[in-house]
Every structure is written in structure tokens, then in C-alpha cells.
């Protein structure tokens, strides 16, 4: 029988669309699956990190998410984007881990294992060379990270998906399996919570 | 029965905050909220603060995905694939 798996070099040289990669991965082409997930690994890791606030748990969530995606890929009917589907798996894995951790009553410091960040994009070019502004921006970013980590879980997932990731209300509702009005309500409360936490820092 | 006229105060403004920021409101509500905002320093400040928070959240730096994590995860995935064959 002729193998469906194409030689590595051939697959890499083809400009494959996401749906072509999904099709090949479903047919059992592992390289296509790896190419597919490589687009989202960092995003999933970031999502897990924001949910769990430590590197080790984030790595475990990433691993579990990818294994589940591999196992259930054939059930993915492409009614949503692959990204949304993968996110939903990751959110579920992360939430389960959070619940398990709550049960174990494992106390995790919010500062625990803070990793190296990439360079913060300079979005305000006029101020970018001013050391005071750079210091202030760094302070703000660190405080926002911390405030986000302190948000109650129900709000944190919504605020993260909407305001950090920039997904729509509908996409967030689909991922978390809640109504759009619940997304809006949690987003509202979450933002007000952050406002309280950051009021000393953000002067308007 | 006459429909009760809504008074567009701070409470109502807060209620519509998400839709206001998403620019999803019908014009008749938006106009009333804007009228309130023009005279309310508190709501003006609220909008500015929330916009600034959203801006900060959107510009949060991404965590680096450590190489050793990638290697570990891929190795675990390969073992799972192998076991399924």
C-alpha cells in the first residue's frame, strides 16, 4: 500500500494552509501535526502561564494540551478555527489543574519563577529613549502582570482571552462554554477589579 | 402605560461600559451615554482608566517558551504517538 506520509523535505517545501495541515494530520501525518501545533505552542504556554502563574505547571498544561489535541484531532470537525479548538482544550486542562491545585491547597507565590520576558514592544516612540519613562513602563507592566495573576479565576480567563489575546466576546464564550452575556459581565467585573488594583499606578 | 424614561446616570453608564468600549451600542443609547459623560468627571475618568488598562494588557510581553520545555513536550508527544502505533 502506498504510504500517505510524504517525505519530510517535500512537506516542508510546500506552502500548506492550516486546513491542509489538519487534513494531513488527520490522515496520520505526524509531521503535519507538528507543523500545525508549532504555530500555537507559545500562545498555549502563555495562556497556561497566565492561568497558573508558574513555569512548571504551564509546561505541563502545554504538554497535556498537545497530547489531547493529537488524540482527539480526528474528532475536530472544523466548525471553529483550529486555534479556538486548541484553546478550548488548553483552557480546560488549565482549569482542571487549577482546581486540583486548590484541592491540594498548594500555596504558590505570585512572584514564583517569573521568567525572562521578551523585549517589551516600544509603542510610544517619542518616549522610548527616556530612562524614566522606560522605568515607569516596566513598573506598570510588572504590576499589571501581578494584578492579572491576582484576579479571581472566573474573571482572569475572560480578561486574558479578551484583553490580552484580543479575542471577540463570541470566541471567548465558545472557548469557555458560557454565554456572551456572561463573558461581558465577567469582563466588566474583572476590569473593575484591575482598576482597583492599579489605581495607585495609572493616573488619568 | 407610558414607558419609564431611563435616567442616564453613572450606574447606567457602568452597566453599558463593555458595549460602550466595544462600540456596540445603538446610537440612541450611545448619544445619551455621551451626554452623561460630558458632564460627569467620574465616568470620563473611568473610561480613560479602563482604556489604559486594556492598552497595558494588550502590550503585555509574552513569556518566552523555554527550549527545554519544547524539547520535553515534543519528546512526551513522540512517546504517546509511538505507544498508539
Coordinates of C-alpha atoms in Angstrom, one line a residue:
Chain A
X1 CA 0.0 0.0 0.0
X2 CA 1.2 3.4 -0.8
X3 CA 2.1 5.5 2.2
X4 CA 0.2 8.7 2.8
X5 CA 3.1 10.2 4.6
X6 CA 5.1 12.4 2.4
X7 CA 8.9 12.6 2.8
X8 CA 9.9 15.4 5.2
X9 CA 11.6 17.7 2.8
X10 CA 8.7 17.6 0.4
X11 CA 6.2 18.6 3.1
X12 CA 8.3 21.4 4.4
X13 CA 8.8 22.9 1.0
X14 CA 5.0 23.1 0.4
X15 CA 3.2 26.3 1.4
X16 CA 0.4 24.4 3.2
X17 CA -2.7 26.1 4.6
X18 CA -3.9 25.3 8.0
X19 CA -6.8 23.2 6.7
X20 CA -4.4 21.2 4.5
X21 CA -2.2 20.6 7.5
X22 CA -5.2 19.5 9.5
X23 CA -6.3 17.1 6.7
X24 CA -2.8 15.6 6.6
X25 CA -2.5 15.3 10.3
X26 CA -5.9 13.6 10.5
X27 CA -4.6 11.1 7.9
X28 CA -1.8 10.2 10.3
X29 CA 0.9 12.5 9.1
X30 CA 2.8 13.4 12.3
X31 CA 5.0 16.0 10.7
X32 CA 1.9 17.9 9.6
X33 CA 0.6 17.7 13.2
X34 CA 3.9 19.1 14.5
X35 CA 3.9 21.9 11.9
X36 CA 0.3 22.7 12.9
X37 CA 1.0 22.9 16.7
X38 CA 4.3 24.7 16.3
X39 CA 2.2 27.8 15.3
X40 CA 0.5 27.8 18.7
X41 CA 2.8 26.3 21.3
X42 CA 4.0 29.7 22.6
X43 CA 0.4 31.0 22.8
X44 CA -0.8 28.0 24.7
X45 CA 2.2 28.2 27.0
X46 CA 1.4 31.9 27.7
X47 CA -2.2 31.1 28.3
X48 CA -1.2 28.4 30.8
X49 CA 1.3 30.6 32.4
X50 CA -1.3 33.4 32.9
X51 CA -3.7 30.9 34.4
X52 CA -1.3 29.1 36.7
X53 CA 1.5 31.6 37.3
X54 CA 4.4 29.2 37.2
X55 CA 6.6 27.7 34.6
X56 CA 6.4 24.1 35.6
X57 CA 2.6 23.9 35.6
X58 CA 2.5 25.9 32.3
X59 CA 4.8 23.3 30.7
X60 CA 2.6 20.5 32.0
X61 CA -0.5 22.2 30.6
X62 CA 1.1 22.7 27.2
X63 CA 2.2 19.0 27.2
X64 CA -1.2 17.7 28.2
X65 CA -3.0 20.0 25.7
X66 CA -0.9 18.8 22.8
X67 CA -1.3 15.2 23.7
X68 CA -5.0 15.7 23.9
X69 CA -5.1 17.6 20.6
X70 CA -3.2 14.7 19.0
X71 CA -5.5 12.1 20.5
X72 CA -8.7 13.9 19.6
X73 CA -7.8 15.5 16.3
X74 CA -10.0 13.1 14.3
X75 CA -13.0 14.4 16.2
X76 CA -12.2 18.0 15.3
X77 CA -14.9 18.9 12.8
X78 CA -13.5 22.3 11.8
X79 CA -16.7 24.1 12.9
X80 CA -14.4 26.5 14.7
X81 CA -10.9 27.5 13.9
X82 CA -8.1 25.1 15.0
X83 CA -6.9 27.9 17.3
X84 CA -10.2 28.1 19.1
X85 CA -10.4 24.3 19.4
X86 CA -6.9 24.1 20.8
X87 CA -7.5 27.0 23.1
X88 CA -10.6 25.3 24.5
X89 CA -8.6 22.2 25.2
X90 CA -5.9 24.2 26.9
X91 CA -8.3 26.2 29.0
X92 CA -10.0 23.0 30.2
X93 CA -6.6 21.4 31.0
X94 CA -5.5 24.6 32.8
X95 CA -8.8 24.9 34.8
X96 CA -8.6 21.3 35.8
X97 CA -5.1 21.9 37.1
X98 CA -6.2 25.0 39.0
X99 CA -9.0 23.1 40.7
X100 CA -6.6 20.2 41.5
X101 CA -4.2 22.7 43.0
X102 CA -6.9 24.4 45.0
X103 CA -7.8 21.0 46.4
X104 CA -4.2 20.3 47.3
X105 CA -4.2 23.7 48.9
X106 CA -0.8 24.3 47.3
X107 CA 0.2 27.9 48.0
X108 CA 2.0 29.5 45.1
X109 CA 3.7 32.8 45.4
X110 CA 2.7 35.2 42.7
X111 CA 6.4 36.0 42.2
X112 CA 7.4 32.4 41.9
X113 CA 9.5 31.6 38.9
X114 CA 8.9 34.8 37.0
X115 CA 10.6 34.0 33.6
X116 CA 12.5 36.2 31.3
X117 CA 10.4 38.4 29.2
X118 CA 10.9 39.3 25.6
X119 CA 11.7 42.9 25.0
X120 CA 8.5 45.0 25.5
X121 CA 7.4 46.4 22.2
X122 CA 8.0 50.1 22.2
X123 CA 4.7 51.5 21.2
X124 CA 5.3 55.1 22.1
X125 CA 8.4 56.0 20.1
X126 CA 8.7 59.6 21.3
X127 CA 9.2 58.4 24.9
X128 CA 11.1 55.3 24.3
X129 CA 14.6 56.7 24.9
X130 CA 13.6 58.4 28.2
X131 CA 15.0 56.3 31.1
X132 CA 12.3 57.5 33.4
X133 CA 9.6 56.5 31.0
X134 CA 11.2 53.1 30.4
X135 CA 11.4 52.5 34.1
X136 CA 7.8 53.6 34.6
X137 CA 6.6 51.4 31.8
X138 CA 8.5 48.4 33.3
X139 CA 6.9 49.1 36.6
X140 CA 3.4 49.3 35.1
X141 CA 3.9 46.1 33.1
X142 CA 5.1 44.2 36.2
X143 CA 2.2 45.5 38.3
X144 CA -0.3 44.6 35.5
X145 CA 1.1 41.1 35.3
X146 CA 0.7 40.7 39.1
X147 CA -2.8 42.2 39.2
X148 CA -3.9 39.9 36.3
X149 CA -2.5 36.9 38.3
X150 CA -4.5 38.0 41.4
X151 CA -7.8 38.2 39.5
X152 CA -10.3 35.6 40.6
X153 CA -10.1 32.7 38.2
X154 CA -13.6 33.3 36.6
X155 CA -12.6 36.8 35.7
X156 CA -9.0 36.0 34.8
X157 CA -9.8 33.6 32.0
X158 CA -12.2 36.1 30.4
X159 CA -9.9 39.1 30.8
X160 CA -7.0 37.2 29.5
X161 CA -8.8 35.9 26.4
X162 CA -10.5 39.2 25.6
X163 CA -8.0 41.9 26.6
X164 CA -4.6 40.1 26.4
X165 CA -5.3 37.9 23.4
X166 CA -7.8 40.2 21.8
X167 CA -10.5 37.5 21.0
X168 CA -14.1 38.5 20.5
X169 CA -16.9 38.0 23.1
X170 CA -18.3 35.2 20.9
X171 CA -14.9 33.5 20.6
X172 CA -14.4 33.7 24.4
X173 CA -17.9 32.4 25.0
X174 CA -17.2 29.4 22.7
X175 CA -13.9 28.6 24.4
X176 CA -15.2 28.9 27.9
X177 CA -18.7 27.4 27.1
X178 CA -20.5 30.3 28.7
X179 CA -23.0 32.8 27.2
X180 CA -21.8 36.1 25.6
X181 CA -23.6 38.0 28.3
X182 CA -21.7 36.0 31.0
X183 CA -18.5 37.0 29.1
X184 CA -19.4 40.7 29.2
X185 CA -20.4 40.5 32.9
X186 CA -17.2 38.8 33.9
X187 CA -15.1 41.1 31.7
X188 CA -16.7 44.1 33.3
X189 CA -16.1 42.9 36.9
X190 CA -12.6 41.8 36.0
X191 CA -11.7 45.2 34.5
X192 CA -13.1 47.0 37.6
X193 CA -11.1 44.6 39.8
X194 CA -8.0 45.6 37.9
X195 CA -8.9 49.2 38.1
X196 CA -8.9 49.0 41.9
X197 CA -5.6 47.1 41.9
X198 CA -3.9 49.6 39.6
X199 CA -5.5 52.9 40.7
X200 CA -2.3 54.0 42.5
X201 CA -0.3 53.4 39.4
X202 CA -2.5 54.6 36.5
X203 CA -3.2 58.3 36.7
X204 CA -5.8 59.6 34.3
Chain B
X1 CA -48.9 52.7 30.1
X2 CA -46.1 55.1 29.4
X3 CA -42.7 53.7 29.2
X4 CA -40.5 54.8 32.1
X5 CA -37.7 57.1 30.8
X6 CA -34.3 55.8 31.8
X7 CA -32.1 58.2 33.6
X8 CA -28.6 58.0 32.2
X9 CA -26.5 58.3 35.4
X10 CA -23.2 56.7 36.5
X11 CA -24.8 53.4 37.3
X12 CA -26.3 53.1 33.8
X13 CA -23.1 54.2 32.3
X14 CA -21.2 51.4 34.1
X15 CA -23.8 48.9 33.1
X16 CA -23.1 49.7 29.4
X17 CA -19.3 50.0 29.8
X18 CA -18.3 46.9 27.9
X19 CA -20.5 47.6 25.0
X20 CA -19.5 51.2 25.0
X21 CA -15.8 50.3 24.8
X22 CA -16.6 47.7 22.1
X23 CA -18.6 50.4 20.2
X24 CA -21.5 48.0 20.0
X25 CA -24.2 50.3 21.3
X26 CA -27.2 51.5 19.3
X27 CA -26.9 55.2 18.5
X28 CA -29.8 56.3 20.7
X29 CA -28.2 54.8 23.8
X30 CA -24.7 55.9 22.8
X31 CA -25.9 59.6 22.5
X32 CA -27.4 59.5 26.0
X33 CA -24.3 58.0 27.5
X34 CA -22.1 60.6 25.8
X35 CA -24.3 63.3 27.1
X36 CA -23.8 62.0 30.6
X37 CA -20.1 61.5 30.1
X38 CA -19.7 65.1 29.0
X39 CA -20.9 66.3 32.4
X40 CA -19.5 63.5 34.6
X41 CA -15.9 63.6 35.6
X42 CA -16.1 60.3 37.3
X43 CA -17.3 58.4 34.2
X44 CA -14.8 60.2 32.0
X45 CA -12.0 59.1 34.3
X46 CA -13.4 55.5 34.4
X47 CA -13.4 55.2 30.6
X48 CA -9.8 56.6 30.4
X49 CA -8.6 54.2 33.1
X50 CA -10.2 51.1 31.6
X51 CA -8.9 52.1 28.1
X52 CA -5.4 52.4 29.6
X53 CA -5.7 49.1 31.4
X54 CA -6.8 47.4 28.1
X55 CA -3.8 49.0 26.4
X56 CA -1.5 47.7 29.1
X57 CA -2.9 44.3 28.9
X58 CA -2.6 44.2 25.1
X59 CA 1.0 45.3 25.3
X60 CA 2.0 42.7 27.9
X61 CA 5.2 41.0 27.0
X62 CA 4.8 37.3 26.1
X63 CA 6.5 34.7 28.3
X64 CA 9.4 33.1 26.5
X65 CA 8.8 29.4 25.8
X66 CA 12.0 27.8 27.1
X67 CA 13.8 25.5 24.7
X68 CA 13.9 22.7 27.3
X69 CA 10.1 22.8 27.7
X70 CA 9.7 22.5 23.9
X71 CA 12.1 19.5 23.8
X72 CA 10.4 17.9 26.8
X73 CA 6.9 18.4 25.4
X74 CA 7.9 17.1 22.0
X75 CA 9.6 14.0 23.5
X76 CA 6.4 13.3 25.5
X77 CA 4.3 13.6 22.4
X78 CA 6.6 11.3 20.5
X79 CA 6.3 8.6 23.2
X80 CA 2.5 8.9 23.1
X81 CA 2.4 8.6 19.3
X82 CA 4.8 5.6 19.5
X83 CA 2.6 3.9 22.1
X84 CA -0.5 4.3 19.9
X85 CA 1.0 2.5 17.0

